[in-house]
mmCIF file of C-alpha atoms in Angstrom:
data_model
loop_
_atom_site.group_PDB
_atom_site.id
_atom_site.type_symbol
_atom_site.label_atom_id
_atom_site.label_comp_id
_atom_site.label_asym_id
_atom_site.label_seq_id
_atom_site.Cartn_x
_atom_site.Cartn_y
_atom_site.Cartn_z
ATOM 1 C CA MET A 1 131.479 112.067 106.275
ATOM 2 C CA THR A 2 135.094 113.147 105.957
ATOM 3 C CA SER A 3 136.323 113.300 102.744
ATOM 4 C CA GLU A 4 138.368 109.810 103.215
ATOM 5 C CA LEU A 5 134.874 108.087 103.635
ATOM 6 C CA ASP A 6 133.616 109.770 100.172
ATOM 7 C CA ASP A 7 136.333 108.302 98.268
ATOM 8 C CA LEU A 8 135.443 105.028 100.268
ATOM 9 C CA ALA A 9 132.077 104.960 99.559
ATOM 10 C CA GLY A 10 132.810 106.161 95.805
ATOM 11 C CA ALA A 11 135.027 103.434 95.093
ATOM 12 C CA VAL A 12 132.805 100.756 96.534
ATOM 13 C CA ARG A 13 129.891 102.283 94.267
ATOM 14 C CA SER A 14 132.331 102.521 91.100
ATOM 15 C CA VAL A 15 132.842 98.697 91.476
ATOM 16 C CA VAL A 16 129.028 97.626 92.103
ATOM 17 C CA ASP A 17 128.013 99.949 88.879
ATOM 18 C CA ARG A 18 130.482 98.087 86.892
ATOM 19 C CA ARG A 19 130.024 94.593 87.643
ATOM 20 C CA TRP A 20 126.140 94.321 89.501
ATOM 21 C CA SER A 21 122.976 94.097 87.913
ATOM 22 C CA PRO A 22 119.749 91.951 88.955
ATOM 23 C CA ALA A 23 120.847 89.288 87.220
ATOM 24 C CA ALA A 24 123.805 88.995 88.954
ATOM 25 C CA LEU A 25 122.159 89.024 91.988
ATOM 26 C CA ARG A 26 120.644 85.813 90.820
ATOM 27 C CA ALA A 27 123.336 84.636 89.435
ATOM 28 C CA ALA A 28 125.318 84.695 92.830
ATOM 29 C CA ILE A 29 122.474 83.505 94.666
ATOM 30 C CA ASP A 30 122.272 80.619 92.414
ATOM 31 C CA ALA A 31 126.224 80.268 92.619
ATOM 32 C CA PRO A 32 127.882 77.224 94.552
ATOM 33 C CA ASP A 33 129.413 79.341 97.040
ATOM 34 C CA GLY A 34 126.324 81.993 97.221
ATOM 35 C CA PHE A 35 127.881 84.320 96.109
ATOM 36 C CA ASP A 36 130.133 86.139 93.429
ATOM 37 C CA ARG A 37 133.923 85.656 93.748
ATOM 38 C CA GLY A 38 134.778 87.574 91.439
ATOM 39 C CA LEU A 39 133.248 90.803 92.580
ATOM 40 C CA TRP A 40 134.461 89.893 96.400
ATOM 41 C CA SER A 41 138.183 89.767 94.698
ATOM 42 C CA VAL A 42 138.014 93.296 92.911
ATOM 43 C CA LEU A 43 136.290 94.796 96.266
ATOM 44 C CA CYS A 44 139.114 93.420 97.816
ATOM 45 C CA GLU A 45 142.110 93.654 95.617
ATOM 46 C CA GLN A 46 141.099 97.324 94.254
ATOM 47 C CA VAL A 47 139.412 98.652 97.500
ATOM 48 C CA GLY A 48 140.710 96.856 99.942
ATOM 49 C CA VAL A 49 137.315 96.295 102.027
ATOM 50 C CA ALA A 50 138.648 93.310 103.611
ATOM 51 C CA ALA A 51 141.455 95.039 104.988
ATOM 52 C CA LEU A 52 139.875 97.923 106.522
ATOM 53 C CA ALA A 53 139.703 96.484 110.245
ATOM 54 C CA VAL A 54 142.929 94.601 110.187
ATOM 55 C CA PRO A 55 145.601 96.422 112.003
ATOM 56 C CA GLU A 56 148.355 98.134 109.708
ATOM 57 C CA GLU A 57 151.163 95.540 111.480
ATOM 58 C CA HIS A 58 149.631 92.990 109.655
ATOM 59 C CA ASP A 59 149.453 94.684 106.496
ATOM 60 C CA GLY A 60 145.761 95.749 106.608
ATOM 61 C CA VAL A 61 144.655 99.634 107.000
ATOM 62 C CA GLY A 62 143.544 99.920 110.471
ATOM 63 C CA ALA A 63 140.116 101.576 109.882
ATOM 64 C CA GLY A 64 137.312 102.591 112.295
ATOM 65 C CA VAL A 65 133.489 101.146 112.497
ATOM 66 C CA ARG A 66 132.534 104.443 110.555
ATOM 67 C CA ALA A 67 134.478 103.038 107.375
ATOM 68 C CA LEU A 68 133.137 99.421 107.713
ATOM 69 C CA GLN A 69 129.886 101.126 107.675
ATOM 70 C CA VAL A 70 130.517 102.900 104.555
ATOM 71 C CA VAL A 71 131.090 99.709 102.767
ATOM 72 C CA ALA A 72 128.490 97.924 104.346
ATOM 73 C CA GLU A 73 126.105 100.465 103.283
ATOM 74 C CA GLU A 74 126.935 100.378 99.576
ATOM 75 C CA LEU A 75 126.622 96.879 99.506
ATOM 76 C CA GLY A 76 123.169 96.728 101.483
ATOM 77 C CA ARG A 77 121.958 98.438 98.730
ATOM 78 C CA HIS A 78 121.564 96.025 95.929
ATOM 79 C CA LEU A 79 121.680 93.170 98.737
ATOM 80 C CA ILE A 80 125.325 91.765 97.687
ATOM 81 C CA PRO A 81 126.017 88.440 98.933
ATOM 82 C CA SER A 82 129.661 88.399 100.341
ATOM 83 C CA PRO A 83 131.968 87.284 103.294
ATOM 84 C CA PHE A 84 132.267 90.906 104.322
ATOM 85 C CA LEU A 85 130.365 91.606 107.841
ATOM 86 C CA GLY A 86 131.289 87.763 108.937
ATOM 87 C CA SER A 87 134.971 87.811 107.653
ATOM 88 C CA ALA A 88 136.385 91.061 107.356
ATOM 89 C CA VAL A 89 133.908 92.777 110.175
ATOM 90 C CA LEU A 90 133.028 90.061 112.735
ATOM 91 C CA ALA A 91 136.104 87.543 112.550
ATOM 92 C CA THR A 92 138.895 89.969 111.931
ATOM 93 C CA THR A 93 137.865 92.276 114.511
ATOM 94 C CA LEU A 94 138.212 89.298 117.145
ATOM 95 C CA LEU A 95 141.500 88.688 115.547
ATOM 96 C CA ALA A 96 142.799 92.295 115.312
ATOM 97 C CA GLU A 97 143.925 92.580 118.785
ATOM 98 C CA THR A 98 146.254 89.301 118.840
ATOM 99 C CA ASP A 99 149.567 87.992 117.581
ATOM 100 C CA GLU A 100 147.912 86.338 114.368
ATOM 101 C CA ALA A 101 149.671 87.700 111.886
ATOM 102 C CA GLU A 102 149.851 84.731 109.421
ATOM 103 C CA LEU A 103 145.767 84.458 109.492
ATOM 104 C CA LEU A 104 145.265 88.061 109.668
ATOM 105 C CA ALA A 105 147.455 88.636 106.535
ATOM 106 C CA GLY A 106 145.647 86.315 104.595
ATOM 107 C CA LEU A 107 141.857 87.978 105.625
ATOM 108 C CA ALA A 108 143.658 91.121 104.916
ATOM 109 C CA SER A 109 144.168 90.426 101.028
ATOM 110 C CA GLY A 110 140.536 89.021 100.617
ATOM 111 C CA ALA A 111 142.243 85.399 99.627
ATOM 112 C CA ARG A 112 141.233 83.337 103.017
ATOM 113 C CA ILE A 113 137.491 83.952 104.844
ATOM 114 C CA ALA A 114 137.259 83.402 108.143
ATOM 115 C CA ALA A 115 134.075 82.117 109.801
ATOM 116 C CA VAL A 116 132.914 82.578 114.096
ATOM 117 C CA ALA A 117 131.104 79.864 115.515
ATOM 118 C CA PHE A 118 129.379 81.027 119.112
ATOM 119 C CA ALA A 119 125.525 80.357 119.156
ATOM 120 C CA GLY A 120 123.037 77.969 119.579
ATOM 121 C CA ALA A 121 119.649 77.700 118.166
ATOM 122 C CA ASP A 122 119.205 80.758 120.524
ATOM 123 C CA PHE A 123 121.242 83.806 120.007
ATOM 124 C CA ALA A 124 122.221 83.291 123.911
ATOM 125 C CA ASP A 125 123.684 79.863 123.850
ATOM 126 C CA ARG A 126 126.922 79.162 123.934
ATOM 127 C CA PRO A 127 127.185 75.681 122.877
ATOM 128 C CA VAL A 128 130.704 74.446 122.191
ATOM 129 C CA THR A 129 132.747 73.324 125.563
ATOM 130 C CA VAL A 130 136.180 72.643 125.606
ATOM 131 C CA VAL A 131 138.001 69.631 127.493
ATOM 132 C CA ASP A 132 141.704 69.508 127.052
ATOM 133 C CA GLY A 133 142.104 71.786 124.133
ATOM 134 C CA ARG A 134 139.378 69.326 122.022
ATOM 135 C CA LEU A 135 136.098 71.129 121.094
ATOM 136 C CA SER A 136 132.348 69.278 121.494
ATOM 137 C CA GLY A 137 129.226 71.298 120.412
ATOM 138 C CA THR A 138 126.740 72.169 117.393
ATOM 139 C CA ALA A 139 127.096 75.857 116.866
ATOM 140 C CA ARG A 140 124.129 77.220 114.206
ATOM 141 C CA PHE A 141 123.789 80.313 112.304
ATOM 142 C CA VAL A 142 127.135 80.825 111.355
ATOM 143 C CA LEU A 143 127.969 82.958 108.892
ATOM 144 C CA ASP A 144 129.486 81.463 105.760
ATOM 145 C CA GLY A 145 130.678 78.381 107.889
ATOM 146 C CA ASP A 146 130.920 75.874 105.287
ATOM 147 C CA LEU A 147 132.809 78.040 103.080
ATOM 148 C CA ALA A 148 135.589 79.503 105.765
ATOM 149 C CA ASP A 149 139.217 78.563 105.258
ATOM 150 C CA ASP A 150 139.365 79.728 108.920
ATOM 151 C CA LEU A 151 137.237 78.351 111.519
ATOM 152 C CA LEU A 152 136.863 80.397 114.660
ATOM 153 C CA VAL A 153 135.365 78.737 117.495
ATOM 154 C CA VAL A 154 134.182 80.411 120.993
ATOM 155 C CA ALA A 155 134.283 77.792 123.836
ATOM 156 C CA GLY A 156 134.240 78.843 127.410
ATOM 157 C CA ASP A 157 136.337 81.768 127.872
ATOM 158 C CA GLY A 158 138.477 81.178 124.681
ATOM 159 C CA LEU A 159 138.665 82.219 121.142
ATOM 160 C CA HIS A 160 140.074 78.184 119.210
ATOM 161 C CA LEU A 161 140.885 78.168 115.720
ATOM 162 C CA VAL A 162 140.033 74.926 114.576
ATOM 163 C CA ASP A 163 140.997 73.106 111.287
ATOM 164 C CA GLY A 164 138.018 72.656 108.981
ATOM 165 C CA ALA A 165 138.474 69.324 108.149
ATOM 166 C CA ALA A 166 138.079 68.423 111.515
ATOM 167 C CA ALA A 167 134.191 69.772 111.810
ATOM 168 C CA ALA A 168 131.286 68.448 110.150
ATOM 169 C CA ARG A 169 130.266 71.757 108.321
ATOM 170 C CA ARG A 170 126.725 71.981 106.368
ATOM 171 C CA HIS A 171 125.182 74.955 104.869
ATOM 172 C CA THR A 172 121.630 75.629 106.226
ATOM 173 C CA PRO A 173 119.426 77.725 103.421
ATOM 174 C CA SER A 174 117.104 80.008 105.096
ATOM 175 C CA MET A 175 114.239 82.476 104.070
ATOM 176 C CA ASP A 176 117.114 84.859 103.031
ATOM 177 C CA PRO A 177 118.412 83.617 99.948
ATOM 178 C CA THR A 178 121.390 86.437 99.786
ATOM 179 C CA ARG A 179 122.731 85.710 103.535
ATOM 180 C CA ARG A 180 124.912 81.880 103.814
ATOM 181 C CA PHE A 181 124.463 80.318 107.324
ATOM 182 C CA ALA A 182 125.841 77.121 108.298
ATOM 183 C CA GLU A 183 125.963 74.568 110.963
ATOM 184 C CA ILE A 184 129.234 73.548 112.512
ATOM 185 C CA VAL A 185 129.096 70.194 114.372
ATOM 186 C CA LEU A 186 132.502 69.778 116.646
ATOM 187 C CA ASP A 187 133.096 66.072 118.321
ATOM 188 C CA GLY A 188 136.325 66.249 120.214
ATOM 189 C CA ALA A 189 137.923 68.436 117.533
ATOM 190 C CA PRO A 190 141.364 69.578 117.916
ATOM 191 C CA ALA A 191 141.711 73.413 118.188
ATOM 192 C CA ARG A 192 144.601 75.747 118.755
ATOM 193 C CA LEU A 193 143.956 78.975 121.708
ATOM 194 C CA VAL A 194 144.388 82.056 119.940
ATOM 195 C CA ARG A 195 143.116 84.283 122.608
ATOM 196 C CA ASP A 196 141.863 84.285 126.252
ATOM 197 C CA GLY A 197 139.191 86.507 127.316
ATOM 198 C CA ALA A 198 136.818 85.622 124.111
ATOM 199 C CA ALA A 199 133.681 86.619 126.330
ATOM 200 C CA ALA A 200 134.330 89.983 126.677
ATOM 201 C CA ALA A 201 135.955 90.003 123.029
ATOM 202 C CA LEU A 202 132.995 88.455 121.341
ATOM 203 C CA GLN A 203 130.575 91.283 122.812
ATOM 204 C CA ARG A 204 132.948 93.951 121.654
ATOM 205 C CA ALA A 205 132.973 92.159 118.165
ATOM 206 C CA LEU A 206 129.212 91.806 118.161
ATOM 207 C CA ASP A 207 129.168 95.725 118.901
ATOM 208 C CA VAL A 208 131.141 96.354 116.129
ATOM 209 C CA ALA A 209 129.308 93.789 113.435
ATOM 210 C CA CYS A 210 125.762 95.061 114.808
ATOM 211 C CA ALA A 211 126.725 98.713 113.844
ATOM 212 C CA VAL A 212 128.101 97.731 110.555
ATOM 213 C CA LEU A 213 124.621 95.231 110.020
ATOM 214 C CA ALA A 214 122.802 98.450 111.068
ATOM 215 C CA ALA A 215 124.307 100.991 108.591
ATOM 216 C CA GLU A 216 123.584 98.202 105.578
ATOM 217 C CA GLN A 217 120.221 97.891 106.547
ATOM 218 C CA ALA A 218 119.958 101.532 106.293
ATOM 219 C CA GLY A 219 121.571 101.563 102.796
ATOM 220 C CA ALA A 220 119.390 98.796 101.720
ATOM 221 C CA ALA A 221 116.178 100.670 103.247
ATOM 222 C CA ALA A 222 117.139 103.744 101.793
ATOM 223 C CA GLN A 223 117.548 101.533 97.940
ATOM 224 C CA ALA A 224 114.045 99.745 98.666
ATOM 225 C CA LEU A 225 112.358 103.300 98.681
ATOM 226 C CA ALA A 226 114.246 104.369 95.837
ATOM 227 C CA VAL A 227 112.941 101.951 93.844
ATOM 228 C CA THR A 228 109.351 102.312 94.898
ATOM 229 C CA VAL A 229 109.519 106.154 94.542
ATOM 230 C CA GLU A 230 110.681 105.746 90.643
ATOM 231 C CA TYR A 231 108.195 102.980 90.379
ATOM 232 C CA ALA A 232 105.319 105.339 91.761
ATOM 233 C CA GLY A 233 106.563 108.172 89.189
ATOM 234 C CA SER A 234 106.008 105.911 86.506
ATOM 235 C CA ARG A 235 103.146 103.742 87.312
ATOM 236 C CA VAL A 236 100.101 105.171 85.978
ATOM 237 C CA GLN A 237 96.437 104.664 86.919
ATOM 238 C CA PHE A 238 93.351 107.037 86.205
ATOM 239 C CA GLY A 239 95.461 108.636 83.942
ATOM 240 C CA ARG A 240 98.179 109.861 86.223
ATOM 241 C CA PRO A 241 101.365 108.628 87.967
ATOM 242 C CA ILE A 242 100.021 107.188 91.440
ATOM 243 C CA GLY A 243 103.012 108.701 92.888
ATOM 244 C CA SER A 244 101.073 111.851 92.342
ATOM 245 C CA PHE A 245 98.088 110.986 94.822
ATOM 246 C CA GLN A 246 98.300 112.212 98.506
ATOM 247 C CA ALA A 247 97.936 109.359 99.832
ATOM 248 C CA LEU A 248 100.977 107.686 98.616
ATOM 249 C CA LYS A 249 102.798 110.929 98.742
ATOM 250 C CA HIS A 250 101.972 111.078 102.500
ATOM 251 C CA ARG A 251 102.963 107.041 102.489
ATOM 252 C CA MET A 252 106.530 107.610 100.953
ATOM 253 C CA ALA A 253 107.286 110.559 103.023
ATOM 254 C CA ASP A 254 107.013 108.538 105.856
ATOM 255 C CA LEU A 255 109.387 106.153 104.511
ATOM 256 C CA PHE A 256 111.946 108.423 104.108
ATOM 257 C CA VAL A 257 111.602 109.939 107.438
ATOM 258 C CA LEU A 258 112.162 105.972 108.715
ATOM 259 C CA VAL A 259 115.231 105.570 106.397
ATOM 260 C CA GLU A 260 116.630 108.552 107.323
ATOM 261 C CA SER A 261 115.917 108.166 111.164
ATOM 262 C CA ALA A 262 118.075 104.787 110.574
ATOM 263 C CA ARG A 263 120.620 106.170 108.938
ATOM 264 C CA SER A 264 121.142 108.882 111.244
ATOM 265 C CA ALA A 265 121.083 106.080 114.242
ATOM 266 C CA ALA A 266 123.587 103.585 112.264
ATOM 267 C CA LEU A 267 126.220 106.464 111.893
ATOM 268 C CA ALA A 268 125.555 107.376 115.388
ATOM 269 C CA ALA A 269 126.795 104.040 116.533
ATOM 270 C CA GLY A 270 129.667 103.834 114.147
ATOM 271 C CA GLU A 271 130.810 107.309 115.794
ATOM 272 C CA ALA A 272 130.408 106.319 119.408
ATOM 273 C CA LEU A 273 132.261 102.692 119.239
ATOM 274 C CA ASP A 274 135.076 104.926 116.863
ATOM 275 C CA ARG A 275 135.251 107.517 119.688
ATOM 276 C CA GLY A 276 135.602 104.444 122.048
ATOM 277 C CA ASP A 277 132.187 106.490 124.579
ATOM 278 C CA ASP A 278 130.956 105.348 127.518
ATOM 279 C CA ASP A 279 127.971 104.411 126.504
ATOM 280 C CA ALA A 280 128.491 103.524 122.831
ATOM 281 C CA THR A 281 126.601 100.150 123.670
ATOM 282 C CA ILE A 282 123.362 101.760 124.160
ATOM 283 C CA ALA A 283 123.718 103.785 121.071
ATOM 284 C CA VAL A 284 124.646 100.240 119.098
ATOM 285 C CA ALA A 285 121.591 98.542 120.936
ATOM 286 C CA THR A 286 119.595 101.328 119.580
ATOM 287 C CA ALA A 287 120.758 101.214 116.012
ATOM 288 C CA LYS A 288 120.264 97.632 115.999
ATOM 289 C CA ALA A 289 116.525 97.703 117.050
ATOM 290 C CA TYR A 290 115.954 100.784 115.036
ATOM 291 C CA CYS A 291 117.331 99.766 112.035
ATOM 292 C CA SER A 292 115.676 96.538 111.740
ATOM 293 C CA GLU A 293 112.154 97.578 112.157
ATOM 294 C CA SER A 294 112.705 100.739 109.183
ATOM 295 C CA PHE A 295 114.074 98.613 106.973
ATOM 296 C CA SER A 296 111.246 95.735 107.605
ATOM 297 C CA ALA A 297 108.514 98.292 107.367
ATOM 298 C CA VAL A 298 110.277 99.914 104.049
ATOM 299 C CA ALA A 299 110.649 96.597 102.786
ATOM 300 C CA ALA A 300 106.745 95.663 103.605
ATOM 301 C CA GLU A 301 105.443 99.240 101.870
ATOM 302 C CA MET A 302 107.944 98.556 98.929
ATOM 303 C CA ILE A 303 105.843 95.177 98.414
ATOM 304 C CA GLN A 304 102.045 97.355 98.819
ATOM 305 C CA LEU A 305 103.412 99.983 96.756
ATOM 306 C CA HIS A 306 104.288 97.962 93.763
ATOM 307 C CA GLY A 307 100.855 96.430 93.714
ATOM 308 C CA GLY A 308 100.551 92.971 91.783
ATOM 309 C CA ILE A 309 104.123 92.979 90.702
ATOM 310 C CA GLY A 310 105.647 93.810 93.809
ATOM 311 C CA ILE A 311 104.837 90.053 94.838
ATOM 312 C CA THR A 312 106.248 88.213 91.966
ATOM 313 C CA TRP A 313 109.393 85.891 91.932
ATOM 314 C CA GLU A 314 111.145 88.411 89.076
ATOM 315 C CA HIS A 315 110.801 91.586 91.116
ATOM 316 C CA ASP A 316 113.165 92.685 93.682
ATOM 317 C CA ALA A 317 110.630 93.094 96.181
ATOM 318 C CA HIS A 318 110.645 89.780 97.771
ATOM 319 C CA LEU A 319 114.176 90.238 98.136
ATOM 320 C CA TYR A 320 114.483 93.021 100.198
ATOM 321 C CA PHE A 321 112.233 91.538 102.126
ATOM 322 C CA LYS A 322 113.813 88.543 103.213
ATOM 323 C CA ARG A 323 116.872 90.327 103.859
ATOM 324 C CA ALA A 324 115.005 92.655 106.170
ATOM 325 C CA HIS A 325 113.655 90.001 108.388
ATOM 326 C CA SER A 326 116.708 87.989 108.435
ATOM 327 C CA SER A 327 118.752 90.755 109.624
ATOM 328 C CA SER A 328 116.548 92.143 111.784
ATOM 329 C CA GLN A 329 116.661 88.400 113.949
ATOM 330 C CA LEU A 330 121.164 88.352 113.373
ATOM 331 C CA PHE A 331 122.639 89.007 116.038
ATOM 332 C CA GLY A 332 119.992 89.302 117.991
ATOM 333 C CA ASP A 333 116.200 90.508 117.502
ATOM 334 C CA PRO A 334 115.158 93.850 118.191
ATOM 335 C CA ALA A 335 113.567 93.081 121.695
ATOM 336 C CA HIS A 336 116.670 91.558 122.610
ATOM 337 C CA HIS A 337 118.561 95.012 121.997
ATOM 338 C CA LEU A 338 116.002 97.094 123.351
ATOM 339 C CA ALA A 339 115.841 94.810 126.437
ATOM 340 C CA ARG A 340 119.963 95.197 127.061
ATOM 341 C CA ARG A 341 119.792 98.663 126.550
ATOM 342 C CA GLU A 342 117.138 99.361 128.910
ATOM 343 C CA LEU A 343 119.450 96.755 131.489
ATOM 344 C CA ILE A 344 122.646 98.412 130.564
ATOM 345 C CA HIS A 345 120.674 102.129 131.731
ATOM 346 C CA SER A 346 119.286 100.535 134.939
#
């Protein structure tokens, strides 16, 4: 962590500490948009989180993947719903190498949200086709797709901009209420080609998104463990805190190893991407697989170690559990990334 990244983490943490709480999380989940637009505006205006991946010539910061990871880690600690991953990371990374100055300026300010539609029911499926500049097909699991001001669609080997009014967009609730997905149906929708070579560009953008998601998972896992340790130190059974029992100490020590290892894997992936290492893709695949499995393990143990209160609706444990499992499937499950890593090795 450089001093600049430390300062960025501190700035995000300061905003979150002032404006966020368990009650705010539930209010955001129940809001029509599924996130707190006021908090998002403050993060964009005061910290500039939406401008990090935007090149400087387009009113952005031009920061690297590690800066994006720092923000994701802090947001992940509190399961904060936001357009950060879908818009400020995935969509912005796809557009960063284009001449779409107006689009990028809008994204940099946070005033506009972009969504990327590329997958079908299966992550590897590319369901949208293009004929004479018109798009047809159904894309699923589109992050913030029903809310986006700018809809980017991968079809063939091109990245296309589609008017949201020309698409049928439907919010699709999932097990995880802190992550917003949508289904996008296109039936001969007119589109403007933004860039060629979309397949390779999408894979690079997905590598960045996976590395950032891994950092988010590591941050959420760290917070889940911290909450569990605090509870174990205050919950008294048989006249002593349950955290003093050796069996629970061992379990929490094992979780600590998982959390620290996950964070190391995530940061290694971010560093590899920023350096442009030849094996950066392997580091990303490793991080996504390991962080997914670690967060799921920590979230499950969080529920177990909290006992009866851990399975109540009022406690946050079930939200961490649901985020862990939805994040493990997003952008490919651990098996997908392990297979990808083995393919690259071979």
